[in-house]
Amino acid sequence: MTAPIVLGVESSCDETGFGIVSEGRLLGQGLASSAARHAEFGGVVPEIAARAHLDVAVPTLQVALADAGVELRDITHVAATSGPGLATAVHVGLAAAKSIAWSLDVPLYGVHHLAGHAAADVLEHGPLPERSIVLIVSGGHTSILAVGDLVRDPIEHLGDTLDDAAGEAFDKVARLLGLGYPGGPVISRAAADGDPTSFSFPRAMLRPQDAPYTFSFSGLKTAVARTVETLERAGESVPVADIAASFEQAVVDVLVTKALRAVQDQGLDTLIIVGGVAANARLRAQAQEHCDALGIDLRIPPPRLCTDNGAMIAAVGDLLVHAGAEPSGLGIAADPSALLHGAQLPLPR
Ligand code: KG4
Ligand code: ZN
């Protein structure tokens, strides 16, 4: 029997991704982004994102197939993000995935987008250890998870954010500094010339009485907004680089402190950081420094696999196929607000 070749389809936000994975290895991928079309609005406009997915789906799939050096008929399984995400955007990718699976007469798996972020690391660093802490930091979610076998075991939430996600905080602060969208990369670029100690922005939920793995970023965003307002009202120029660097440092301090605490409290030795914000250079460097000092194995996918892509969804599909999971079937519904309890979204009733 030849090895399964799994096509992954991602369309939950503004990235249209097709990835092809076989036996834990990324064969190739195609990726298109409508981010530039959302920039003037300071955030993703769902209808624009959905139309963009529709426009680019077929050409992006063709890029993935050419990159992998496989024909469409070689695909043995299809996996697609069926949630969470923007409803209209998820629908486009899921409909594309259903059409492909139906026309090829191959099984279809509905995949939880956030499990995809974690699976991206498998493509870079190989199978996950028996148990690890996964810090997911994306535009919509910030969670510390205790993870065993990603597709067989339930995923345990140790803590989440009470309000804004880490990526959302980057996006909102970028907007109020007039830096555009998406916020992460533009804040990082601005921060490179700034002094991270110039403003002491709050690090929320780090007191002993606070929930140890719970995050809150809305106070930080408000503190940055107040600082900008105060400077503007006084007629002073806004030191964008210093504010960006100080904000970024505050986010990174909280993320790294809580993630390391979880690894140590749980007696584990592996920390995996995934999601769009894991592309952040300051976060990567600071996490590495602390993990090295504590003897913790740190795994972070390369930046191109941290932000949304189809390869990560194919990676979950590949794991599901190898675990012998029952396919979700062509009747699977999109679940835009799916909670993360497992890698595969529930089978249709
Ligand atoms: O995982 P992702 O691509 O999409 C979601 O699932 O939400 O994450 C997107 C988020 C955005 O908020 C974006 O600003 C942030 O990831 N991001 C970054 C960086 N690159 C993307 N945040 C900080 N530093 C970066 N280099
Ligand atoms: Zn994502």
Short mmCIF file of C-alpha atoms and ligand atoms in Angstrom, two decimals:
data_model
loop_
_atom_site.label_atom_id
_atom_site.label_comp_id
_atom_site.label_asym_id
_atom_site.label_seq_id
_atom_site.Cartn_x
_atom_site.Cartn_y
_atom_site.Cartn_z
CA MET A 1 0.00 0.00 0.00
CA THR A 2 1.33 3.45 -0.92
CA ALA A 3 1.63 6.20 1.68
CA PRO A 4 -1.40 8.48 2.20
CA ILE A 5 -1.09 11.92 0.61
CA VAL A 6 -3.22 14.39 2.55
CA LEU A 7 -4.48 17.71 1.22
CA GLY A 8 -5.17 20.37 3.86
CA VAL A 9 -7.44 23.35 3.24
CA GLU A 10 -7.41 26.49 5.38
CA SER A 11 -9.73 29.50 4.98
CA SER A 12 -10.74 30.55 8.49
CA CYS A 13 -9.50 34.14 8.29
CA ASP A 14 -7.66 36.08 5.57
CA GLU A 15 -5.24 33.38 4.41
CA THR A 16 -6.22 30.86 1.74
CA GLY A 17 -3.96 27.85 2.28
CA PHE A 18 -3.57 24.48 0.60
CA GLY A 19 -0.90 22.14 1.94
CA ILE A 20 0.09 18.61 1.02
CA VAL A 21 1.53 16.31 3.69
CA SER A 22 2.58 12.69 3.61
CA GLU A 23 3.95 10.69 6.54
CA GLY A 24 4.55 13.80 8.65
CA ARG A 25 6.44 15.52 5.85
CA LEU A 26 5.36 18.68 4.04
CA LEU A 27 5.48 17.98 0.30
CA GLY A 28 4.39 21.44 -0.80
CA GLN A 29 1.93 24.25 -0.28
CA GLY A 30 0.17 27.23 -1.83
CA LEU A 31 -0.76 30.32 0.17
CA ALA A 32 -2.60 33.52 -0.74
CA SER A 33 -3.47 36.37 1.59
CA SER A 34 -6.09 39.09 1.40
CA ALA A 35 -4.44 40.98 4.31
CA ALA A 36 -3.61 43.99 2.13
CA ARG A 37 -7.27 44.39 1.23
CA HIS A 38 -8.23 44.66 4.90
CA ALA A 39 -5.48 47.13 5.83
CA GLU A 40 -7.53 50.28 5.28
CA PHE A 41 -10.18 48.92 7.69
CA GLY A 42 -7.64 48.06 10.42
CA GLY A 43 -8.90 44.49 10.68
CA VAL A 44 -10.32 41.63 8.64
CA VAL A 45 -13.62 42.32 6.84
CA PRO A 46 -15.32 38.89 6.66
CA GLU A 47 -17.09 39.45 3.34
CA ILE A 48 -13.90 40.62 1.63
CA ALA A 49 -12.00 37.64 3.07
CA ALA A 50 -14.66 35.16 1.89
CA ARG A 51 -14.75 36.57 -1.66
CA ALA A 52 -10.95 36.54 -1.80
CA HIS A 53 -10.92 32.84 -0.81
CA LEU A 54 -13.33 32.10 -3.63
CA ASP A 55 -11.23 34.03 -6.15
CA VAL A 56 -7.92 32.38 -5.31
CA ALA A 57 -8.90 28.86 -4.22
CA VAL A 58 -8.26 27.05 -7.48
CA PRO A 59 -5.01 28.85 -8.44
CA THR A 60 -3.68 28.41 -4.89
CA LEU A 61 -4.48 24.68 -4.99
CA GLN A 62 -2.63 24.50 -8.31
CA VAL A 63 0.40 26.16 -6.73
CA ALA A 64 0.34 23.61 -3.89
CA LEU A 65 0.13 20.65 -6.27
CA ALA A 66 2.96 21.99 -8.44
CA ASP A 67 5.08 22.75 -5.35
CA ALA A 68 4.55 19.20 -4.07
CA GLY A 69 5.06 17.64 -7.49
CA VAL A 70 1.82 15.64 -7.23
CA GLU A 71 -1.33 15.47 -9.34
CA LEU A 72 -4.77 16.10 -7.87
CA ARG A 73 -5.62 12.42 -8.45
CA ASP A 74 -2.71 11.43 -6.16
CA ILE A 75 -4.51 12.94 -3.11
CA THR A 76 -5.79 10.14 -0.87
CA HIS A 77 -7.43 12.20 1.93
CA VAL A 78 -8.70 15.75 2.38
CA ALA A 79 -8.71 17.73 5.65
CA ALA A 80 -10.24 21.18 6.04
CA THR A 81 -10.62 23.77 8.78
CA SER A 82 -14.27 23.52 9.77
CA GLY A 83 -13.87 25.97 12.66
CA PRO A 84 -13.32 28.18 14.48
CA GLY A 85 -13.11 31.24 12.26
CA LEU A 86 -15.14 33.74 10.27
CA ALA A 87 -18.26 31.83 9.21
CA THR A 88 -18.35 32.96 5.59
CA ALA A 89 -14.62 32.40 5.18
CA VAL A 90 -14.72 28.89 6.69
CA HIS A 91 -17.61 28.02 4.37
CA VAL A 92 -15.61 28.72 1.22
CA GLY A 93 -12.69 26.46 2.12
CA LEU A 94 -14.94 23.75 3.52
CA ALA A 95 -17.08 23.78 0.36
CA ALA A 96 -13.92 23.55 -1.77
CA ALA A 97 -12.66 20.65 0.36
CA LYS A 98 -16.00 18.83 0.07
CA SER A 99 -15.99 19.23 -3.72
CA ILE A 100 -12.44 17.90 -3.98
CA ALA A 101 -13.11 14.96 -1.63
CA TRP A 102 -16.34 14.09 -3.44
CA SER A 103 -14.86 14.29 -6.92
CA LEU A 104 -11.85 12.18 -5.92
CA ASP A 105 -14.02 9.85 -3.80
CA VAL A 106 -11.64 10.17 -0.83
CA PRO A 107 -12.35 10.68 2.90
CA LEU A 108 -12.84 14.18 4.36
CA TYR A 109 -11.84 15.23 7.88
CA GLY A 110 -13.03 18.37 9.66
CA VAL A 111 -10.14 19.90 11.56
CA HIS A 112 -10.01 22.34 14.46
CA HIS A 113 -7.97 25.33 13.27
CA LEU A 114 -6.04 25.65 16.54
CA ALA A 115 -5.04 21.98 16.53
CA GLY A 116 -3.66 22.81 13.09
CA HIS A 117 -1.41 25.46 14.61
CA ALA A 118 -0.01 22.85 17.03
CA ALA A 119 0.40 20.26 14.26
CA ALA A 120 2.47 22.71 12.21
CA ASP A 121 5.30 22.01 14.61
CA VAL A 122 5.25 18.30 13.74
CA LEU A 123 6.21 19.23 10.17
CA GLU A 124 9.31 21.01 11.44
CA HIS A 125 10.40 19.07 14.53
CA GLY A 126 8.84 15.63 14.12
CA PRO A 127 6.32 13.80 16.33
CA LEU A 128 5.24 15.55 19.53
CA PRO A 129 6.55 14.19 22.83
CA GLU A 130 4.22 12.09 24.97
CA ARG A 131 3.11 15.18 26.84
CA SER A 132 3.86 18.87 26.40
CA ILE A 133 2.64 22.38 27.09
CA VAL A 134 1.39 24.21 24.03
CA LEU A 135 1.09 28.00 24.09
CA ILE A 136 -1.25 29.07 21.30
CA VAL A 137 -0.99 32.75 20.45
CA SER A 138 -3.03 33.78 17.44
CA GLY A 139 -5.23 36.63 16.30
CA GLY A 140 -8.30 35.18 17.97
CA HIS A 141 -6.98 32.92 20.74
CA THR A 142 -4.46 32.84 23.55
CA SER A 143 -4.34 29.58 25.47
CA ILE A 144 -2.02 27.40 27.48
CA LEU A 145 -2.81 23.77 26.77
CA ALA A 146 -1.65 20.45 28.18
CA VAL A 147 -1.35 18.19 25.16
CA GLY A 148 -0.69 14.46 24.87
CA ASP A 149 -1.35 12.68 21.57
CA LEU A 150 -2.72 15.57 19.54
CA VAL A 151 -5.37 13.56 17.69
CA ARG A 152 -6.17 10.77 20.16
CA ASP A 153 -6.28 12.52 23.53
CA PRO A 154 -8.56 15.29 24.76
CA ILE A 155 -6.83 18.67 24.82
CA GLU A 156 -6.76 20.21 28.30
CA HIS A 157 -7.04 24.01 28.67
CA LEU A 158 -4.94 25.23 31.59
CA GLY A 159 -5.77 28.85 30.86
CA ASP A 160 -7.09 31.22 28.22
CA THR A 161 -7.47 34.96 27.81
CA LEU A 162 -10.22 36.83 29.60
CA ASP A 163 -10.49 39.44 26.86
CA ASP A 164 -8.26 40.26 23.86
CA ALA A 165 -6.06 37.60 22.30
CA ALA A 166 -2.34 38.40 22.05
CA GLY A 167 -2.53 38.89 18.26
CA GLU A 168 -5.64 41.03 18.66
CA ALA A 169 -3.68 43.26 21.07
CA PHE A 170 -0.94 43.66 18.43
CA ASP A 171 -3.59 44.50 15.82
CA LYS A 172 -5.38 47.05 18.02
CA VAL A 173 -2.18 48.75 19.17
CA ALA A 174 -0.93 48.91 15.57
CA ARG A 175 -4.19 50.60 14.60
CA LEU A 176 -3.92 53.21 17.32
CA LEU A 177 -0.29 53.89 16.41
CA GLY A 178 -1.38 54.27 12.77
CA LEU A 179 0.79 51.37 11.63
CA GLY A 180 -1.74 49.34 9.61
CA TYR A 181 -2.77 45.67 9.57
CA PRO A 182 -1.78 42.96 10.43
CA GLY A 183 -0.39 44.49 13.58
CA GLY A 184 2.21 41.89 14.58
CA PRO A 185 4.72 42.36 11.77
CA VAL A 186 4.35 46.18 11.66
CA ILE A 187 4.73 46.54 15.44
CA SER A 188 7.80 44.30 15.32
CA ARG A 189 9.38 46.35 12.57
CA ALA A 190 8.69 49.59 14.42
CA ALA A 191 9.90 48.08 17.71
CA ALA A 192 13.27 47.12 16.25
CA ASP A 193 14.41 50.77 16.59
CA GLY A 194 12.77 51.32 19.97
CA ASP A 195 13.75 51.00 23.61
CA PRO A 196 11.61 48.30 25.30
CA THR A 197 12.22 49.86 28.73
CA SER A 198 11.08 53.38 27.83
CA PHE A 199 7.46 52.89 28.92
CA SER A 200 6.43 50.61 31.77
CA PHE A 201 3.17 49.16 30.47
CA PRO A 202 1.18 46.77 32.71
CA ARG A 203 1.86 43.03 32.82
CA ALA A 204 -1.58 41.73 33.78
CA MET A 205 -2.46 38.69 35.89
CA LEU A 206 1.05 38.07 37.23
CA ARG A 207 0.30 38.62 40.93
CA PRO A 208 0.34 35.55 43.19
CA GLN A 209 -3.43 35.77 43.69
CA ASP A 210 -4.13 35.79 39.92
CA ALA A 211 -5.11 32.68 37.99
CA PRO A 212 -1.67 31.32 37.01
CA TYR A 213 -2.32 30.57 33.34
CA THR A 214 -5.00 33.13 32.52
CA PHE A 215 -4.23 36.13 30.33
CA SER A 216 -5.71 39.59 29.92
CA PHE A 217 -4.48 42.05 27.31
CA SER A 218 -7.19 44.70 27.18
CA GLY A 219 -5.68 46.74 30.04
CA LEU A 220 -2.36 46.84 28.21
CA LYS A 221 -4.05 48.06 25.04
CA THR A 222 -5.86 50.77 27.07
CA ALA A 223 -2.60 51.81 28.73
CA VAL A 224 -0.99 52.27 25.31
CA ALA A 225 -4.03 54.26 24.11
CA ARG A 226 -3.87 56.54 27.18
CA THR A 227 -0.15 57.12 26.69
CA VAL A 228 -0.69 58.14 23.07
CA GLU A 229 -3.63 60.41 24.00
CA THR A 230 -1.68 62.10 26.78
CA LEU A 231 1.28 62.80 24.51
CA GLU A 232 -0.95 64.11 21.74
CA ARG A 233 -2.92 66.32 24.09
CA ALA A 234 0.34 67.82 25.37
CA GLY A 235 1.32 68.53 21.77
CA GLU A 236 4.30 66.17 22.00
CA SER A 237 5.34 63.81 19.21
CA VAL A 238 4.49 60.13 19.75
CA PRO A 239 7.66 57.99 19.99
CA VAL A 240 6.19 55.12 17.97
CA ALA A 241 9.28 52.89 18.07
CA ASP A 242 9.64 53.14 21.86
CA ILE A 243 5.94 52.54 22.46
CA ALA A 244 5.91 49.58 20.06
CA ALA A 245 8.98 48.04 21.71
CA SER A 246 7.64 48.57 25.25
CA PHE A 247 4.24 47.13 24.30
CA GLU A 248 5.83 44.12 22.59
CA GLN A 249 8.05 43.53 25.63
CA ALA A 250 5.04 43.60 27.97
CA VAL A 251 3.19 40.99 25.88
CA VAL A 252 6.26 38.77 25.61
CA ASP A 253 7.03 38.96 29.36
CA VAL A 254 3.54 37.73 30.26
CA LEU A 255 3.42 34.99 27.63
CA VAL A 256 6.83 33.58 28.51
CA THR A 257 6.32 33.80 32.29
CA LYS A 258 3.01 31.93 32.22
CA ALA A 259 4.04 29.33 29.66
CA LEU A 260 7.20 28.43 31.59
CA ARG A 261 5.23 28.29 34.82
CA ALA A 262 2.88 25.76 33.21
CA VAL A 263 5.74 23.57 31.99
CA GLN A 264 7.34 23.56 35.44
CA ASP A 265 4.09 23.12 37.41
CA GLN A 266 3.13 20.14 35.25
CA GLY A 267 6.58 18.58 35.60
CA LEU A 268 7.10 18.56 31.83
CA ASP A 269 10.13 19.39 29.75
CA THR A 270 8.74 20.58 26.42
CA LEU A 271 7.17 23.92 25.50
CA ILE A 272 5.66 24.38 22.04
CA ILE A 273 4.70 27.90 20.93
CA VAL A 274 2.42 28.19 17.90
CA GLY A 275 0.06 30.59 16.12
CA GLY A 276 0.66 33.86 14.31
CA VAL A 277 2.25 35.65 17.28
CA ALA A 278 4.82 32.82 17.53
CA ALA A 279 6.39 34.43 14.45
CA ASN A 280 7.43 37.31 16.73
CA ALA A 281 11.21 37.56 16.97
CA ARG A 282 11.25 39.01 20.50
CA LEU A 283 8.99 36.21 21.77
CA ARG A 284 11.10 33.55 20.07
CA ALA A 285 14.37 34.95 21.45
CA GLN A 286 13.13 35.48 25.01
CA ALA A 287 11.45 32.07 25.18
CA GLN A 288 14.64 30.43 23.89
CA GLU A 289 16.81 32.21 26.42
CA HIS A 290 14.62 31.16 29.36
CA CYS A 291 14.11 27.60 28.13
CA ASP A 292 17.86 27.17 27.68
CA ALA A 293 18.45 28.37 31.23
CA LEU A 294 15.83 25.97 32.63
CA GLY A 295 16.69 22.94 30.47
CA ILE A 296 13.30 23.05 28.73
CA ASP A 297 13.06 21.85 25.14
CA LEU A 298 11.50 24.71 23.15
CA ARG A 299 9.78 23.98 19.85
CA ILE A 300 8.49 26.80 17.65
CA PRO A 301 7.66 26.25 13.97
CA PRO A 302 9.43 28.51 11.47
CA PRO A 303 7.59 31.85 11.07
CA ARG A 304 5.96 30.86 7.74
CA LEU A 305 4.27 27.91 9.52
CA CYS A 306 3.21 30.02 12.53
CA THR A 307 0.74 32.20 10.64
CA ASP A 308 -2.27 30.52 9.00
CA ASN A 309 -1.53 28.04 6.22
CA GLY A 310 -2.89 24.85 4.66
CA ALA A 311 0.12 22.71 5.59
CA MET A 312 -0.84 22.74 9.27
CA ILE A 313 -4.33 21.47 8.45
CA ALA A 314 -2.87 18.75 6.23
CA ALA A 315 -0.57 17.85 9.16
CA VAL A 316 -3.60 17.21 11.40
CA GLY A 317 -5.25 15.22 8.59
CA ASP A 318 -2.11 13.11 8.25
CA LEU A 319 -2.10 12.41 12.01
CA LEU A 320 -5.82 11.52 11.92
CA VAL A 321 -5.30 9.12 9.02
CA HIS A 322 -2.44 7.40 10.84
CA ALA A 323 -4.52 7.21 14.03
CA GLY A 324 -7.27 5.44 12.07
CA ALA A 325 -9.80 8.19 12.85
CA GLU A 326 -13.21 7.89 11.29
CA PRO A 327 -13.65 10.49 8.51
CA SER A 328 -16.04 13.35 9.22
CA GLY A 329 -17.90 12.81 5.95
CA LEU A 330 -19.28 15.20 3.35
CA GLY A 331 -22.15 16.26 5.63
CA ILE A 332 -19.91 18.05 8.11
CA ALA A 333 -21.02 21.56 9.05
CA ALA A 334 -18.83 24.59 9.66
CA ASP A 335 -18.55 25.40 13.37
CA PRO A 336 -17.35 29.05 13.47
CA SER A 337 -17.11 29.19 17.26
CA ALA A 338 -15.81 25.66 17.89
CA LEU A 339 -14.11 25.22 21.25
CA LEU A 340 -10.84 23.33 21.33
CA HIS A 341 -11.30 19.93 22.95
CA GLY A 342 -9.80 17.76 20.22
CA ALA A 343 -8.10 17.97 16.85
CA GLN A 344 -11.04 16.65 14.85
CA LEU A 345 -14.33 18.45 15.05
CA PRO A 346 -17.30 16.29 16.09
CA LEU A 347 -18.69 13.82 13.61
CA PRO A 348 -22.06 14.78 12.16
CA ARG A 349 -24.93 13.36 14.23
O1 KG4 B 1 -2.59 32.39 13.67
P1 KG4 B 1 -2.87 33.55 12.83
O2 KG4 B 1 -2.21 33.66 11.49
O3 KG4 B 1 -4.42 33.70 12.56
C1 KG4 B 1 -5.36 33.37 13.53
O4 KG4 B 1 -5.64 32.18 13.71
O5 KG4 B 1 -5.81 34.35 14.18
O6 KG4 B 1 -2.52 34.83 13.71
C2 KG4 B 1 -2.68 36.11 13.23
C3 KG4 B 1 -2.19 37.06 14.29
C4 KG4 B 1 -2.47 38.52 13.96
O7 KG4 B 1 -3.08 39.12 15.08
C5 KG4 B 1 -1.09 39.09 13.70
O8 KG4 B 1 -0.98 40.45 14.07
C6 KG4 B 1 -0.22 38.21 14.57
O9 KG4 B 1 -0.78 36.92 14.45
N1 KG4 B 1 1.16 38.16 14.10
C7 KG4 B 1 2.20 38.59 14.85
C8 KG4 B 1 3.35 38.47 14.02
N2 KG4 B 1 2.97 37.96 12.82
C9 KG4 B 1 1.62 37.78 12.90
N3 KG4 B 1 2.25 39.07 16.10
C10 KG4 B 1 3.45 39.45 16.58
N4 KG4 B 1 4.60 39.38 15.84
C11 KG4 B 1 4.59 38.89 14.59
N5 KG4 B 1 5.73 38.84 13.89
ZN ZN B 2 -4.68 30.78 13.00
#
